PDB file of C-alpha atoms in Angstrom:
ATOM      1  CA  UNK A   1      10.908  15.843  12.950  1.00  0.00           C
ATOM      2  CA  UNK A   2      13.239  13.895  10.728  1.00  0.00           C
ATOM      3  CA  UNK A   3      12.397  10.293   9.805  1.00  0.00           C
ATOM      4  CA  UNK A   4      14.857  10.052   6.907  1.00  0.00           C
ATOM      5  CA  UNK A   5      16.461   6.906   8.328  1.00  0.00           C
ATOM      6  CA  UNK A   6      13.503   5.044   6.792  1.00  0.00           C
ATOM      7  CA  UNK A   7      15.023   5.630   3.343  1.00  0.00           C
ATOM      8  CA  UNK A   8      18.146   3.747   4.437  1.00  0.00           C
ATOM      9  CA  UNK A   9      16.214   0.553   5.066  1.00  0.00           C
ATOM     10  CA  UNK A  10      13.168   0.803   2.804  1.00  0.00           C
ATOM     11  CA  UNK A  11      12.327   1.765  -0.778  1.00  0.00           C
ATOM     12  CA  UNK A  12       9.242   3.952  -1.270  1.00  0.00           C
ATOM     13  CA  UNK A  13       6.571   2.588  -3.618  1.00  0.00           C
ATOM     14  CA  UNK A  14       5.158   5.674  -5.310  1.00  0.00           C
ATOM     15  CA  UNK A  15       1.835   4.260  -6.445  1.00  0.00           C
ATOM     16  CA  UNK A  16       1.108   2.806  -3.020  1.00  0.00           C
ATOM     17  CA  UNK A  17       1.962   6.146  -1.403  1.00  0.00           C
ATOM     18  CA  UNK A  18      -0.510   7.871  -3.709  1.00  0.00           C
ATOM     19  CA  UNK A  19      -3.155   5.260  -2.914  1.00  0.00           C
ATOM     20  CA  UNK A  20      -2.529   5.922   0.778  1.00  0.00           C
ATOM     21  CA  UNK A  21      -3.324   9.609   0.232  1.00  0.00           C
ATOM     22  CA  UNK A  22      -0.037  11.295  -0.657  1.00  0.00           C
ATOM     23  CA  UNK A  23      -0.244  14.114  -3.193  1.00  0.00           C
ATOM     24  CA  UNK A  24       2.646  14.966  -5.524  1.00  0.00           C
ATOM     25  CA  UNK A  25       3.718  18.603  -5.858  1.00  0.00           C
ATOM     26  CA  UNK A  26       7.013  20.321  -6.771  1.00  0.00           C
ATOM     27  CA  UNK A  27       8.971  17.075  -6.607  1.00  0.00           C
ATOM     28  CA  UNK A  28       7.640  16.124  -3.163  1.00  0.00           C
ATOM     29  CA  UNK A  29       4.981  13.714  -1.933  1.00  0.00           C
ATOM     30  CA  UNK A  30       2.882  15.164   0.884  1.00  0.00           C
ATOM     31  CA  UNK A  31       0.214  13.810   3.216  1.00  0.00           C
ATOM     32  CA  UNK A  32      -1.932  15.709   5.722  1.00  0.00           C
ATOM     33  CA  UNK A  33      -3.586  13.673   8.462  1.00  0.00           C
ATOM     34  CA  UNK A  34      -5.629  14.757  11.489  1.00  0.00           C
ATOM     35  CA  UNK A  35      -4.363  13.665  14.907  1.00  0.00           C
ATOM     36  CA  UNK A  36      -5.259  14.347  18.557  1.00  0.00           C
ATOM     37  CA  UNK A  37      -9.009  13.993  17.894  1.00  0.00           C
ATOM     38  CA  UNK A  38      -8.776  16.473  15.036  1.00  0.00           C
ATOM     39  CA  UNK A  39      -7.406  19.374  17.069  1.00  0.00           C
ATOM     40  CA  UNK A  40      -4.062  19.008  15.275  1.00  0.00           C
ATOM     41  CA  UNK A  41      -2.850  17.628  11.974  1.00  0.00           C
ATOM     42  CA  UNK A  42       0.482  16.319  10.813  1.00  0.00           C
ATOM     43  CA  UNK A  43       2.075  16.971   7.447  1.00  0.00           C
ATOM     44  CA  UNK A  44       4.345  14.178   6.199  1.00  0.00           C
ATOM     45  CA  UNK A  45       6.735  15.227   3.412  1.00  0.00           C
ATOM     46  CA  UNK A  46       8.684  12.700   1.372  1.00  0.00           C
ATOM     47  CA  UNK A  47      11.460  13.480  -1.122  1.00  0.00           C
ATOM     48  CA  UNK A  48      14.147  11.354  -2.721  1.00  0.00           C
ATOM     49  CA  UNK A  49      16.459  11.940   0.249  1.00  0.00           C
ATOM     50  CA  UNK A  50      14.266  12.793   3.220  1.00  0.00           C
ATOM     51  CA  UNK A  51      11.137  11.992   5.210  1.00  0.00           C
ATOM     52  CA  UNK A  52       9.903  14.606   7.661  1.00  0.00           C
ATOM     53  CA  UNK A  53       6.846  15.322   9.788  1.00  0.00           C
ATOM     54  CA  UNK A  54       5.480  18.599  11.088  1.00  0.00           C
ATOM     55  CA  UNK A  55       2.498  19.204  13.379  1.00  0.00           C
ATOM     56  CA  UNK A  56       0.061  22.105  13.195  1.00  0.00           C
ATOM     57  CA  UNK A  57      -3.025  23.302  15.083  1.00  0.00           C
ATOM     58  CA  UNK A  58      -6.102  22.672  12.964  1.00  0.00           C
ATOM     59  CA  UNK A  59      -7.925  25.949  13.680  1.00  0.00           C
ATOM     60  CA  UNK A  60      -4.978  28.316  13.243  1.00  0.00           C
ATOM     61  CA  UNK A  61      -2.530  26.366  11.048  1.00  0.00           C
ATOM     62  CA  UNK A  62       0.146  27.430  13.532  1.00  0.00           C
ATOM     63  CA  UNK A  63       3.054  25.045  13.897  1.00  0.00           C
ATOM     64  CA  UNK A  64       3.214  23.058  17.139  1.00  0.00           C
ATOM     65  CA  UNK A  65       6.885  23.709  17.842  1.00  0.00           C
ATOM     66  CA  UNK A  66       7.189  21.453  20.914  1.00  0.00           C
ATOM     67  CA  UNK A  67       6.895  18.453  18.611  1.00  0.00           C
ATOM     68  CA  UNK A  68      10.384  19.243  17.253  1.00  0.00           C
ATOM     69  CA  UNK A  69      11.998  20.120  20.597  1.00  0.00           C
ATOM     70  CA  UNK A  70      13.891  17.028  21.767  1.00  0.00           C
ATOM     71  CA  UNK A  71      13.897  18.111  25.394  1.00  0.00           C
ATOM     72  CA  UNK A  72      10.148  18.801  25.477  1.00  0.00           C
ATOM     73  CA  UNK A  73       8.274  16.312  27.642  1.00  0.00           C
ATOM     74  CA  UNK A  74       4.810  15.816  29.047  1.00  0.00           C
ATOM     75  CA  UNK A  75       1.735  13.700  28.406  1.00  0.00           C
ATOM     76  CA  UNK A  76       0.359  15.755  25.526  1.00  0.00           C
ATOM     77  CA  UNK A  77       3.517  16.138  23.457  1.00  0.00           C
ATOM     78  CA  UNK A  78       4.163  12.447  24.128  1.00  0.00           C
ATOM     79  CA  UNK A  79       0.710  11.614  22.753  1.00  0.00           C
ATOM     80  CA  UNK A  80       1.350  13.714  19.641  1.00  0.00           C
ATOM     81  CA  UNK A  81       4.691  12.004  19.006  1.00  0.00           C
ATOM     82  CA  UNK A  82       3.165   8.573  19.509  1.00  0.00           C
ATOM     83  CA  UNK A  83       0.371   9.260  17.011  1.00  0.00           C
ATOM     84  CA  UNK A  84       2.814  10.579  14.411  1.00  0.00           C
ATOM     85  CA  UNK A  85       5.140   7.609  14.920  1.00  0.00           C
ATOM     86  CA  UNK A  86       2.202   5.219  14.511  1.00  0.00           C
ATOM     87  CA  UNK A  87       1.282   6.939  11.258  1.00  0.00           C
ATOM     88  CA  UNK A  88       4.876   6.745  10.022  1.00  0.00           C
ATOM     89  CA  UNK A  89       4.953   3.033  10.893  1.00  0.00           C
ATOM     90  CA  UNK A  90       1.673   2.456   9.044  1.00  0.00           C
ATOM     91  CA  UNK A  91       2.950   4.283   5.945  1.00  0.00           C
ATOM     92  CA  UNK A  92       6.177   2.328   6.033  1.00  0.00           C
ATOM     93  CA  UNK A  93       4.388  -1.001   6.382  1.00  0.00           C
ATOM     94  CA  UNK A  94       1.948  -0.356   3.538  1.00  0.00           C
ATOM     95  CA  UNK A  95       3.900   1.855   1.115  1.00  0.00           C
ATOM     96  CA  UNK A  96       7.571   0.807   1.337  1.00  0.00           C
ATOM     97  CA  UNK A  97       9.602  -2.248   0.369  1.00  0.00           C
ATOM     98  CA  UNK A  98      11.495  -3.141   3.547  1.00  0.00           C
ATOM     99  CA  UNK A  99      13.048  -6.458   2.527  1.00  0.00           C
ATOM    100  CA  UNK A 100      15.877  -7.671   4.753  1.00  0.00           C
ATOM    101  CA  UNK A 101      18.753  -9.135   2.664  1.00  0.00           C
ATOM    102  CA  UNK A 102      20.789 -10.489   5.593  1.00  0.00           C
ATOM    103  CA  UNK A 103      20.059 -14.174   4.929  1.00  0.00           C
ATOM    104  CA  UNK A 104      20.713 -13.813   1.200  1.00  0.00           C
ATOM    105  CA  UNK A 105      24.062 -12.168   2.026  1.00  0.00           C
ATOM    106  CA  UNK A 106      25.033 -14.801   4.613  1.00  0.00           C
ATOM    107  CA  UNK A 107      24.278 -17.518   2.031  1.00  0.00           C
ATOM    108  CA  UNK A 108      26.615 -15.669  -0.357  1.00  0.00           C
ATOM    109  CA  UNK A 109      29.393 -15.641   2.263  1.00  0.00           C
ATOM    110  CA  UNK A 110      28.990 -19.383   2.767  1.00  0.00           C
ATOM    111  CA  UNK A 111      28.982 -20.300  -0.923  1.00  0.00           C
ATOM    112  CA  UNK A 112      31.533 -17.784  -2.246  1.00  0.00           C
ATOM    113  CA  UNK A 113      34.163 -18.031   0.499  1.00  0.00           C
ATOM    114  CA  UNK A 114      33.285 -21.280   2.335  1.00  0.00           C
ATOM    115  CA  UNK A 115      33.141 -19.102   5.442  1.00  0.00           C
ATOM    116  CA  UNK A 116      30.767 -20.585   8.047  1.00  0.00           C
ATOM    117  CA  UNK A 117      30.917 -17.617  10.413  1.00  0.00           C
ATOM    118  CA  UNK A 118      31.540 -17.627  14.145  1.00  0.00           C
ATOM    119  CA  UNK A 119      30.457 -15.561  17.145  1.00  0.00           C
ATOM    120  CA  UNK A 120      33.523 -14.611  19.188  1.00  0.00           C
ATOM    121  CA  UNK A 121      31.652 -12.122  21.378  1.00  0.00           C
ATOM    122  CA  UNK A 122      28.820 -12.569  23.812  1.00  0.00           C
ATOM    123  CA  UNK A 123      25.754 -10.832  22.441  1.00  0.00           C
ATOM    124  CA  UNK A 124      24.183  -8.179  24.620  1.00  0.00           C
ATOM    125  CA  UNK A 125      20.690  -6.788  24.222  1.00  0.00           C
ATOM    126  CA  UNK A 126      19.901  -6.019  20.590  1.00  0.00           C
ATOM    127  CA  UNK A 127      23.508  -6.362  19.479  1.00  0.00           C
ATOM    128  CA  UNK A 128      24.097  -9.543  17.473  1.00  0.00           C
ATOM    129  CA  UNK A 129      27.191 -10.293  15.420  1.00  0.00           C
ATOM    130  CA  UNK A 130      28.935 -12.994  13.409  1.00  0.00           C
ATOM    131  CA  UNK A 131      32.443 -12.918  11.962  1.00  0.00           C
ATOM    132  CA  UNK A 132      33.521 -14.383   8.605  1.00  0.00           C
ATOM    133  CA  UNK A 133      37.203 -15.232   8.212  1.00  0.00           C
ATOM    134  CA  UNK A 134      39.805 -15.827   5.518  1.00  0.00           C
ATOM    135  CA  UNK A 135      41.888 -19.053   5.643  1.00  0.00           C
ATOM    136  CA  UNK A 136      44.559 -17.057   7.505  1.00  0.00           C
ATOM    137  CA  UNK A 137      42.134 -16.609  10.393  1.00  0.00           C
ATOM    138  CA  UNK A 138      41.672 -12.864   9.891  1.00  0.00           C
ATOM    139  CA  UNK A 139      38.098 -11.683   9.419  1.00  0.00           C
ATOM    140  CA  UNK A 140      36.942  -9.871   6.308  1.00  0.00           C
ATOM    141  CA  UNK A 141      33.248  -9.411   7.159  1.00  0.00           C
ATOM    142  CA  UNK A 142      31.441  -8.660  10.390  1.00  0.00           C
ATOM    143  CA  UNK A 143      27.667  -9.063  10.109  1.00  0.00           C
ATOM    144  CA  UNK A 144      25.922  -7.265  12.940  1.00  0.00           C
ATOM    145  CA  UNK A 145      22.687  -5.775  14.165  1.00  0.00           C
ATOM    146  CA  UNK A 146      23.201  -2.161  15.238  1.00  0.00           C
ATOM    147  CA  UNK A 147      20.956   0.854  15.683  1.00  0.00           C
ATOM    148  CA  UNK A 148      20.518   3.682  13.222  1.00  0.00           C
ATOM    149  CA  UNK A 149      21.824   6.098  15.865  1.00  0.00           C
ATOM    150  CA  UNK A 150      25.208   4.306  15.610  1.00  0.00           C
ATOM    151  CA  UNK A 151      25.390   5.692  12.056  1.00  0.00           C
ATOM    152  CA  UNK A 152      24.455   9.263  12.982  1.00  0.00           C
ATOM    153  CA  UNK A 153      20.658   9.097  12.842  1.00  0.00           C
ATOM    154  CA  UNK A 154      18.296   9.911  15.705  1.00  0.00           C
ATOM    155  CA  UNK A 155      16.437   6.599  15.565  1.00  0.00           C
ATOM    156  CA  UNK A 156      16.902   3.710  18.009  1.00  0.00           C
ATOM    157  CA  UNK A 157      15.560   1.315  15.390  1.00  0.00           C
ATOM    158  CA  UNK A 158      17.842  -1.704  14.767  1.00  0.00           C
ATOM    159  CA  UNK A 159      19.223  -2.558  11.333  1.00  0.00           C
ATOM    160  CA  UNK A 160      21.409  -5.348   9.940  1.00  0.00           C
ATOM    161  CA  UNK A 161      24.743  -4.269   8.494  1.00  0.00           C
ATOM    162  CA  UNK A 162      28.206  -5.569   7.632  1.00  0.00           C
ATOM    163  CA  UNK A 163      31.659  -4.110   8.234  1.00  0.00           C
ATOM    164  CA  UNK A 164      34.060  -4.615   5.315  1.00  0.00           C
ATOM    165  CA  UNK A 165      37.629  -3.604   4.610  1.00  0.00           C
ATOM    166  CA  UNK A 166      38.011  -1.229   1.663  1.00  0.00           C
ATOM    167  CA  UNK A 167      40.707   0.564  -0.304  1.00  0.00           C
ATOM    168  CA  UNK A 168      41.535   3.618   1.801  1.00  0.00           C
ATOM    169  CA  UNK A 169      41.715   5.803  -1.325  1.00  0.00           C
ATOM    170  CA  UNK A 170      38.178   4.818  -2.374  1.00  0.00           C
ATOM    171  CA  UNK A 171      36.353   5.121   0.945  1.00  0.00           C
ATOM    172  CA  UNK A 172      35.381   8.788   0.587  1.00  0.00           C
ATOM    173  CA  UNK A 173      33.718   8.035  -2.764  1.00  0.00           C
ATOM    174  CA  UNK A 174      32.056   4.852  -1.537  1.00  0.00           C
ATOM    175  CA  UNK A 175      30.383   6.267   1.554  1.00  0.00           C
ATOM    176  CA  UNK A 176      27.124   7.716   0.237  1.00  0.00           C
ATOM    177  CA  UNK A 177      25.576   7.649   3.760  1.00  0.00           C
ATOM    178  CA  UNK A 178      22.499   6.019   2.309  1.00  0.00           C
ATOM    179  CA  UNK A 179      23.581   2.394   2.245  1.00  0.00           C
ATOM    180  CA  UNK A 180      27.359   2.745   2.771  1.00  0.00           C
ATOM    181  CA  UNK A 181      28.810   4.563   5.783  1.00  0.00           C
ATOM    182  CA  UNK A 182      32.122   5.215   7.514  1.00  0.00           C
ATOM    183  CA  UNK A 183      32.702   2.101   9.605  1.00  0.00           C
ATOM    184  CA  UNK A 184      30.861   1.685  12.872  1.00  0.00           C
ATOM    185  CA  UNK A 185      33.218   0.778  15.733  1.00  0.00           C
ATOM    186  CA  UNK A 186      36.170   0.298  13.370  1.00  0.00           C
ATOM    187  CA  UNK A 187      39.000   2.357  11.879  1.00  0.00           C
ATOM    188  CA  UNK A 188      37.149   4.555   9.386  1.00  0.00           C
ATOM    189  CA  UNK A 189      40.292   4.957   7.290  1.00  0.00           C
ATOM    190  CA  UNK A 190      40.207   1.312   6.202  1.00  0.00           C
ATOM    191  CA  UNK A 191      36.719  -0.022   6.929  1.00  0.00           C
ATOM    192  CA  UNK A 192      33.146   0.707   5.857  1.00  0.00           C
ATOM    193  CA  UNK A 193      29.695  -0.280   7.090  1.00  0.00           C
ATOM    194  CA  UNK A 194      27.157  -1.437   4.491  1.00  0.00           C
ATOM    195  CA  UNK A 195      23.458  -1.838   5.318  1.00  0.00           C
ATOM    196  CA  UNK A 196      21.818  -5.175   4.567  1.00  0.00           C
ATOM    197  CA  UNK A 197      18.543  -3.654   3.405  1.00  0.00           C
ATOM    198  CA  UNK A 198      16.506  -3.343   0.226  1.00  0.00           C
ATOM    199  CA  UNK A 199      18.102   0.030  -0.614  1.00  0.00           C
ATOM    200  CA  UNK A 200      21.540  -1.561  -0.928  1.00  0.00           C
ATOM    201  CA  UNK A 201      22.904  -2.437  -4.365  1.00  0.00           C
ATOM    202  CA  UNK A 202      23.399  -6.174  -3.850  1.00  0.00           C
ATOM    203  CA  UNK A 203      25.836  -6.565  -6.760  1.00  0.00           C
ATOM    204  CA  UNK A 204      28.003  -3.772  -5.365  1.00  0.00           C
ATOM    205  CA  UNK A 205      27.785  -5.322  -1.877  1.00  0.00           C
ATOM    206  CA  UNK A 206      29.143  -8.607  -3.220  1.00  0.00           C
ATOM    207  CA  UNK A 207      31.973  -6.821  -5.061  1.00  0.00           C
ATOM    208  CA  UNK A 208      32.891  -4.871  -1.923  1.00  0.00           C
ATOM    209  CA  UNK A 209      32.944  -8.147   0.001  1.00  0.00           C
ATOM    210  CA  UNK A 210      35.283  -9.765  -2.532  1.00  0.00           C
ATOM    211  CA  UNK A 211      37.564  -6.721  -2.275  1.00  0.00           C
ATOM    212  CA  UNK A 212      37.526  -6.961   1.528  1.00  0.00           C
ATOM    213  CA  UNK A 213      38.521 -10.624   1.294  1.00  0.00           C
ATOM    214  CA  UNK A 214      41.399  -9.731  -1.072  1.00  0.00           C
ATOM    215  CA  UNK A 215      42.693  -6.943   1.150  1.00  0.00           C
ATOM    216  CA  UNK A 216      42.630  -9.109   4.273  1.00  0.00           C
ATOM    217  CA  UNK A 217      43.900 -12.363   2.778  1.00  0.00           C
ATOM    218  CA  UNK A 218      46.817 -10.808   0.905  1.00  0.00           C
ATOM    219  CA  UNK A 219      48.321  -9.508   4.123  1.00  0.00           C
ATOM    220  CA  UNK A 220      51.103 -11.691   5.463  1.00  0.00           C
TER     221      UNK A 220
END
């Protein structure tokens, strides 16, 4: 099962991973942990670009394939998935830097552009948004809480992000799909979505925001 979305919101801390029990081999960090009262074990594999988990029977080392079948249901497979998710959450809490940079970024919007932000839409559920406008009334930044699945991942986990206008010719080079993505809920030819997480290059984020302001404010 793929948990790579973690790398879009958190930075792995190698020494802490090793202290947790991960072993380095062939460019990967791997952890084996018994689950389901020892009848099964999970293997967590971490690389620069991915985090994955597999489940095996302890006695036979045979892979428990139902763990990876999305449509598979039932009490036992549900228990296995819950235990693996709990382990992933524990690893993330103890071995990753998951700093949220939303407030730092909002402070930048206030100080750099004198843009207080407003909320033109009624928030529903986990969706929260605020719009930052140029003096001409057009918005150049939309700060929002979305879910990773809105960016193409399987996870329902929420994440803070911002939609910015960008040079159409540069968008294909900008969108690394790690911290910068084709725009969520906007015209992907002119807009991008940038995560407000610790994996994001904050200096680049600020430059992209200034460019968005330019592109929006220069329009008559």
